[in-house]
Amino acid sequence: MAAALILLTFLLPLGAGAEEIIGGHEVKPHSRPYMAFISFVKDEGTSGLCGGFLVKENFVLTAAHCRGSSMSVILGAHNISIREKTQQIIPVAKAIPHPDYNPNDDSSDIMLFKLERKAKRTRAVRPLRLHKSNFHVKPGDVCYVAGWGMLDPMGKFPDTLHAVELRVQRDQVCESRFPHRYNKATAICVGDPKIKRASFTGDSGGPLVCKNRAAGIVSFGPKNGSAPCVFTRVSSFLSWIEEMMKRS
Ligand SMILES: *[C@@H]1O[C@H](CO)[C@@H](O)[C@H](O)[C@H]1NC(C)=O
Ligand SMILES: *[C@@H]1O[C@H](CO)[C@@H](O)[C@H](O)[C@H]1NC(C)=O
């Protein structure tokens, strides 16, 4: 079942919405033990792939636009084309998209997955901590994003986890690129437009890691794989995340 899903992910065309790493590099295997590979089936029947990250033994945080049917999470993966001994494949018991998520402008693009069972903590599987509400990223801050998304706009997918270093931009950069769509209260503008580095198709839902904690979630970006990209601002949703984890 899980193997079939993985196969589907690679055989079927991927639509827009899922965001890959442009201008990055393959990471040292399992150096980002919080990373989750998410596969799902979209309404139109095609398969989707997203990133996500473990925030608690039984909770994964991702983007709300990564919702579909047959959602499944693989933790502890590096090469997603093989069944590595480190991998833990866990079905999603409950998907909790943010109630304010709007697919038309991707506002509040955040979703929690409650897993069917707790992940086992290993050297390859460990949660990522979130920044406290009083932590704010600033323009110029150096952060990292990782994913199994496309390596170039031609649609080449890697089978191993890639990562890239990106700088936080001023809100005005995204306000002018994405008018009426970028909201600085709930989003972060990331990636220097002058540098060929970005998150892209397939990276959606992955964490923006700044100072070793999650500050953002890959949401959307230009269709040609350039920067800047828009990330969901995790600090704006901390109380919702805590409440949902307590309630579920
Ligand atoms: C991942 O695994 C596949 C299948 O064994 C292999 O063909 C491929 O070369 C591996 N990728 C990397 C980057 O090691
Ligand atoms: C990519 O598209 C954006 C508009 O969405 C444009 O401003 C930018 O110049 C393009 N970049 C490249 C490298 O083609």
CSV table of C-alpha atoms and ligand atoms in Angstrom, one decimal:
chain,number,residue,atom,x,y,z
A,1,MET,CA,0.0,0.0,0.0
A,2,ALA,CA,2.6,2.5,1.0
A,3,ALA,CA,5.0,1.3,-1.6
A,4,ALA,CA,2.2,1.7,-4.2
A,5,LEU,CA,1.7,5.3,-3.1
A,6,ILE,CA,5.3,6.1,-3.5
A,7,LEU,CA,5.3,4.6,-7.0
A,8,LEU,CA,2.2,6.6,-7.8
A,9,THR,CA,3.9,9.8,-6.7
A,10,PHE,CA,6.6,9.3,-9.3
A,11,LEU,CA,4.5,8.0,-12.1
A,12,LEU,CA,1.7,10.5,-12.1
A,13,PRO,CA,2.1,14.1,-13.2
A,14,LEU,CA,2.3,16.6,-10.3
A,15,GLY,CA,0.1,19.7,-10.5
A,16,ALA,CA,0.8,23.2,-9.3
A,17,GLY,CA,0.8,24.0,-5.6
A,18,ALA,CA,3.2,21.5,-4.3
A,19,GLU,CA,6.5,23.8,-4.0
A,20,GLU,CA,11.7,21.9,-5.0
A,21,ILE,CA,14.8,23.1,-4.1
A,22,ILE,CA,16.5,25.3,-6.7
A,23,GLY,CA,20.2,26.1,-6.4
A,24,GLY,CA,20.7,23.8,-3.3
A,25,HIS,CA,22.6,20.6,-2.6
A,26,GLU,CA,22.0,17.1,-1.4
A,27,VAL,CA,22.1,17.0,2.4
A,28,LYS,CA,24.1,14.5,4.5
A,29,PRO,CA,21.6,11.6,5.0
A,30,HIS,CA,19.4,12.1,8.1
A,31,SER,CA,21.0,15.4,9.1
A,32,ARG,CA,17.4,16.8,9.2
A,33,PRO,CA,15.6,14.1,11.2
A,34,TYR,CA,12.4,16.2,11.5
A,35,MET,CA,11.7,16.1,7.7
A,36,ALA,CA,8.6,14.3,6.6
A,37,PHE,CA,7.8,13.2,3.0
A,38,ILE,CA,4.1,13.5,2.4
A,39,SER,CA,2.2,11.8,-0.4
A,40,PHE,CA,-1.5,12.3,-1.1
A,41,VAL,CA,-4.0,12.0,-3.9
A,42,LYS,CA,-5.6,15.2,-5.1
A,43,ASP,CA,-9.3,15.7,-5.9
A,44,GLU,CA,-8.7,15.2,-9.6
A,45,GLY,CA,-7.0,11.9,-9.0
A,46,THR,CA,-3.4,12.9,-9.6
A,47,SER,CA,-0.8,12.3,-6.9
A,48,GLY,CA,0.8,15.1,-4.9
A,49,LEU,CA,3.9,15.3,-2.9
A,50,CYS,CA,4.8,17.7,-0.1
A,51,GLY,CA,7.2,18.2,2.7
A,52,GLY,CA,6.4,18.6,6.3
A,53,PHE,CA,8.1,18.3,9.7
A,54,LEU,CA,7.6,16.4,12.9
A,55,VAL,CA,6.7,18.7,15.8
A,56,LYS,CA,5.7,16.1,18.3
A,57,GLU,CA,5.9,12.2,18.2
A,58,ASN,CA,2.4,12.1,16.7
A,59,PHE,CA,2.1,15.5,14.9
A,60,VAL,CA,3.4,16.7,11.6
A,61,LEU,CA,3.1,20.3,10.5
A,62,THR,CA,2.7,21.1,6.8
A,63,ALA,CA,0.9,23.5,4.4
A,64,ALA,CA,-2.9,23.4,4.1
A,65,HIS,CA,-2.7,23.1,0.3
A,66,CYS,CA,-1.1,19.6,0.8
A,67,ARG,CA,-4.5,18.2,1.7
A,68,GLY,CA,-5.9,15.3,-0.3
A,69,SER,CA,-7.0,11.7,0.2
A,70,SER,CA,-4.8,8.7,1.2
A,71,MET,CA,-2.4,11.1,3.0
A,72,SER,CA,0.7,9.3,4.2
A,73,VAL,CA,3.8,10.4,6.0
A,74,ILE,CA,7.3,8.9,5.7
A,75,LEU,CA,9.8,9.9,8.4
A,76,GLY,CA,13.5,9.1,8.5
A,77,ALA,CA,13.9,9.1,4.8
A,78,HIS,CA,16.8,10.3,2.6
A,79,ASN,CA,16.4,8.4,-0.7
A,80,ILE,CA,12.7,8.3,-1.2
A,81,SER,CA,13.0,5.8,-4.1
A,82,ILE,CA,14.0,3.0,-1.7
A,83,ARG,CA,12.8,1.5,1.5
A,84,GLU,CA,15.5,2.5,3.9
A,85,LYS,CA,15.7,0.8,7.3
A,86,THR,CA,15.4,4.2,8.9
A,87,GLN,CA,12.1,5.0,7.3
A,88,GLN,CA,8.8,5.0,9.3
A,89,ILE,CA,5.7,5.1,7.2
A,90,ILE,CA,2.7,6.3,9.2
A,91,PRO,CA,-0.8,7.0,7.9
A,92,VAL,CA,-2.5,10.2,8.8
A,93,ALA,CA,-5.3,9.7,11.3
A,94,LYS,CA,-6.6,13.3,11.0
A,95,ALA,CA,-5.8,16.3,8.8
A,96,ILE,CA,-6.5,19.6,10.5
A,97,PRO,CA,-6.2,22.5,8.0
A,98,HIS,CA,-6.4,26.0,9.5
A,99,PRO,CA,-10.0,27.2,9.4
A,100,ASP,CA,-8.9,30.5,7.7
A,101,TYR,CA,-7.0,28.7,4.9
A,102,ASN,CA,-8.1,30.2,1.6
A,103,PRO,CA,-7.1,28.3,-1.5
A,104,ASN,CA,-7.6,31.3,-3.7
A,105,ASP,CA,-4.8,33.4,-2.1
A,106,ASP,CA,-3.1,30.7,0.0
A,107,SER,CA,-3.6,32.7,3.2
A,108,SER,CA,-3.2,30.8,6.5
A,109,ASP,CA,-1.6,28.0,4.5
A,110,ILE,CA,-0.9,25.7,7.5
A,111,MET,CA,-2.2,22.2,8.5
A,112,LEU,CA,-1.5,19.8,11.3
A,113,PHE,CA,-1.5,16.0,10.7
A,114,LYS,CA,-2.3,13.8,13.7
A,115,LEU,CA,-0.5,10.5,13.0
A,116,GLU,CA,-2.2,7.1,13.4
A,117,ARG,CA,0.6,6.2,15.8
A,118,LYS,CA,3.5,7.9,17.5
A,119,ALA,CA,6.8,8.0,15.6
A,120,LYS,CA,9.6,6.2,17.2
A,121,ARG,CA,12.5,8.6,18.1
A,122,THR,CA,15.7,7.4,16.4
A,123,ARG,CA,18.8,9.0,15.1
A,124,ALA,CA,16.9,9.6,11.8
A,125,VAL,CA,13.6,10.7,13.4
A,126,ARG,CA,13.3,13.6,15.8
A,127,PRO,CA,10.9,16.6,16.2
A,128,LEU,CA,11.9,20.1,15.3
A,129,ARG,CA,11.1,22.8,17.8
A,130,LEU,CA,9.1,25.9,17.0
A,131,HIS,CA,10.3,29.4,17.8
A,132,LYS,CA,8.5,31.1,20.7
A,133,SER,CA,6.0,33.8,19.9
A,134,ASN,CA,8.5,36.5,20.9
A,135,PHE,CA,11.0,35.4,18.2
A,136,HIS,CA,10.8,37.3,14.9
A,137,VAL,CA,12.8,36.8,11.8
A,138,LYS,CA,14.4,39.9,10.3
A,139,PRO,CA,15.3,40.8,6.8
A,140,GLY,CA,18.8,39.5,6.1
A,141,ASP,CA,18.5,36.5,8.5
A,142,VAL,CA,20.0,33.4,7.0
A,143,CYS,CA,17.7,30.4,7.1
A,144,TYR,CA,17.4,27.0,5.5
A,145,VAL,CA,14.8,25.0,3.7
A,146,ALA,CA,14.9,21.4,2.7
A,147,GLY,CA,12.7,19.2,0.4
A,148,TRP,CA,12.3,16.5,-2.2
A,149,GLY,CA,10.8,19.1,-4.6
A,150,MET,CA,11.9,19.8,-8.2
A,151,LEU,CA,15.5,20.8,-8.9
A,152,ASP,CA,14.7,22.9,-11.9
A,153,PRO,CA,11.6,24.4,-13.7
A,154,MET,CA,11.9,21.6,-16.3
A,155,GLY,CA,10.5,19.2,-13.7
A,156,LYS,CA,13.4,17.1,-12.6
A,157,PHE,CA,12.8,15.5,-9.2
A,158,PRO,CA,15.6,14.2,-7.0
A,159,ASP,CA,15.2,11.1,-5.0
A,160,THR,CA,17.2,12.4,-2.1
A,161,LEU,CA,16.6,15.3,0.3
A,162,HIS,CA,18.1,18.6,-0.9
A,163,ALA,CA,18.5,21.9,1.0
A,164,VAL,CA,19.3,25.5,0.3
A,165,GLU,CA,20.3,28.5,2.3
A,166,LEU,CA,17.9,31.5,1.9
A,167,ARG,CA,17.8,35.0,3.2
A,168,VAL,CA,14.7,36.6,4.7
A,169,GLN,CA,13.6,39.6,2.6
A,170,ARG,CA,11.8,42.8,3.5
A,171,ASP,CA,8.0,42.5,3.3
A,172,GLN,CA,7.8,45.1,0.6
A,173,VAL,CA,9.7,42.7,-1.8
A,174,CYS,CA,6.8,40.2,-1.6
A,175,GLU,CA,4.1,42.9,-1.4
A,176,SER,CA,5.1,44.2,-4.8
A,177,ARG,CA,5.7,40.7,-6.3
A,178,PHE,CA,2.4,39.2,-4.9
A,179,PRO,CA,0.0,42.1,-4.6
A,180,HIS,CA,-3.2,41.4,-2.7
A,181,ARG,CA,-1.8,38.0,-1.8
A,182,TYR,CA,1.1,38.6,0.5
A,183,ASN,CA,0.1,39.4,4.1
A,184,LYS,CA,3.0,40.3,6.3
A,185,ALA,CA,1.1,39.5,9.5
A,186,THR,CA,0.9,35.8,8.6
A,187,ALA,CA,3.6,35.3,6.0
A,188,ILE,CA,7.4,35.7,5.6
A,189,CYS,CA,9.1,36.8,2.4
A,190,VAL,CA,12.2,34.6,1.7
A,191,GLY,CA,14.9,34.4,-1.0
A,192,ASP,CA,17.0,37.1,-2.7
A,193,PRO,CA,15.4,37.8,-6.2
A,194,LYS,CA,19.0,38.3,-7.5
A,195,ILE,CA,20.2,34.8,-6.5
A,196,LYS,CA,19.1,31.6,-8.2
A,197,ARG,CA,18.0,29.8,-5.0
A,198,ALA,CA,14.5,29.0,-4.0
A,199,SER,CA,12.0,26.4,-2.8
A,200,PHE,CA,9.8,25.0,-5.6
A,201,THR,CA,7.2,22.4,-6.7
A,202,GLY,CA,7.3,19.6,-4.2
A,203,ASP,CA,8.8,21.5,-1.3
A,204,SER,CA,5.5,22.9,0.0
A,205,GLY,CA,4.9,22.2,3.6
A,206,GLY,CA,8.6,22.0,4.5
A,207,PRO,CA,10.0,24.1,7.3
A,208,LEU,CA,12.0,27.3,7.1
A,209,VAL,CA,14.6,26.7,9.7
A,210,CYS,CA,16.2,29.8,11.3
A,211,LYS,CA,18.5,29.5,14.3
A,212,ASN,CA,17.8,25.7,14.5
A,213,ARG,CA,14.0,26.1,15.0
A,214,ALA,CA,11.1,26.3,12.6
A,215,ALA,CA,10.0,29.9,11.7
A,216,GLY,CA,8.1,29.3,8.4
A,217,ILE,CA,6.4,26.8,6.2
A,218,VAL,CA,6.9,26.7,2.4
A,219,SER,CA,3.7,28.0,0.8
A,220,PHE,CA,4.0,29.4,-2.7
A,221,GLY,CA,6.3,31.2,-5.1
A,222,PRO,CA,6.8,32.2,-8.8
A,223,LYS,CA,6.0,29.4,-11.3
A,224,ASN,CA,9.4,29.8,-12.9
A,225,GLY,CA,11.3,28.7,-9.8
A,226,SER,CA,12.7,32.1,-8.9
A,227,ALA,CA,12.8,33.9,-5.5
A,228,PRO,CA,11.3,35.4,-3.5
A,229,CYS,CA,9.0,32.7,-2.1
A,230,VAL,CA,6.2,33.1,0.4
A,231,PHE,CA,6.3,31.1,3.7
A,232,THR,CA,3.6,30.8,6.3
A,233,ARG,CA,4.7,32.7,9.5
A,234,VAL,CA,4.7,30.0,12.2
A,235,SER,CA,4.8,32.5,15.0
A,236,SER,CA,1.3,33.8,14.0
A,237,PHE,CA,-0.2,30.4,14.5
A,238,LEU,CA,1.4,29.1,17.7
A,239,SER,CA,-1.7,29.3,19.9
A,240,TRP,CA,-3.7,27.5,17.2
A,241,ILE,CA,-1.0,24.7,16.9
A,242,GLU,CA,-0.9,24.3,20.7
A,243,GLU,CA,-4.7,24.2,21.0
A,244,MET,CA,-5.1,21.7,18.2
A,245,MET,CA,-2.4,19.3,19.6
A,246,LYS,CA,-4.0,19.5,23.0
A,247,ARG,CA,-7.6,18.9,21.7
A,248,SER,CA,-6.8,16.0,19.3
B,1,LIG,C1,18.3,6.3,-4.8
B,1,LIG,O1,17.9,5.0,-5.0
B,1,LIG,C2,17.7,4.6,-6.3
B,1,LIG,C3,17.2,3.2,-6.3
B,1,LIG,O2,18.0,2.3,-5.7
B,1,LIG,C4,19.0,4.7,-7.1
B,1,LIG,O3,18.9,4.4,-8.4
B,1,LIG,C5,19.5,6.2,-7.0
B,1,LIG,O4,20.8,6.3,-7.6
B,1,LIG,C6,19.6,6.6,-5.5
B,1,LIG,N1,19.9,8.0,-5.5
B,1,LIG,C7,20.9,8.6,-5.0
B,1,LIG,C8,21.1,10.0,-5.2
B,1,LIG,O5,21.7,7.9,-4.3
B,2,LIG,C1,10.2,34.7,-12.9
B,2,LIG,O1,8.8,35.2,-12.9
B,2,LIG,C2,8.7,36.5,-12.2
B,2,LIG,C3,7.2,36.8,-12.3
B,2,LIG,O2,6.5,35.9,-11.6
B,2,LIG,C4,9.5,37.5,-12.9
B,2,LIG,O3,9.4,38.8,-12.2
B,2,LIG,C5,11.0,37.1,-12.9
B,2,LIG,O4,11.8,38.0,-13.6
B,2,LIG,C6,11.2,35.7,-13.5
B,2,LIG,N1,12.5,35.3,-13.3
B,2,LIG,C7,13.2,34.6,-14.2
B,2,LIG,C8,14.6,34.2,-13.8
B,2,LIG,O5,12.7,34.3,-15.3
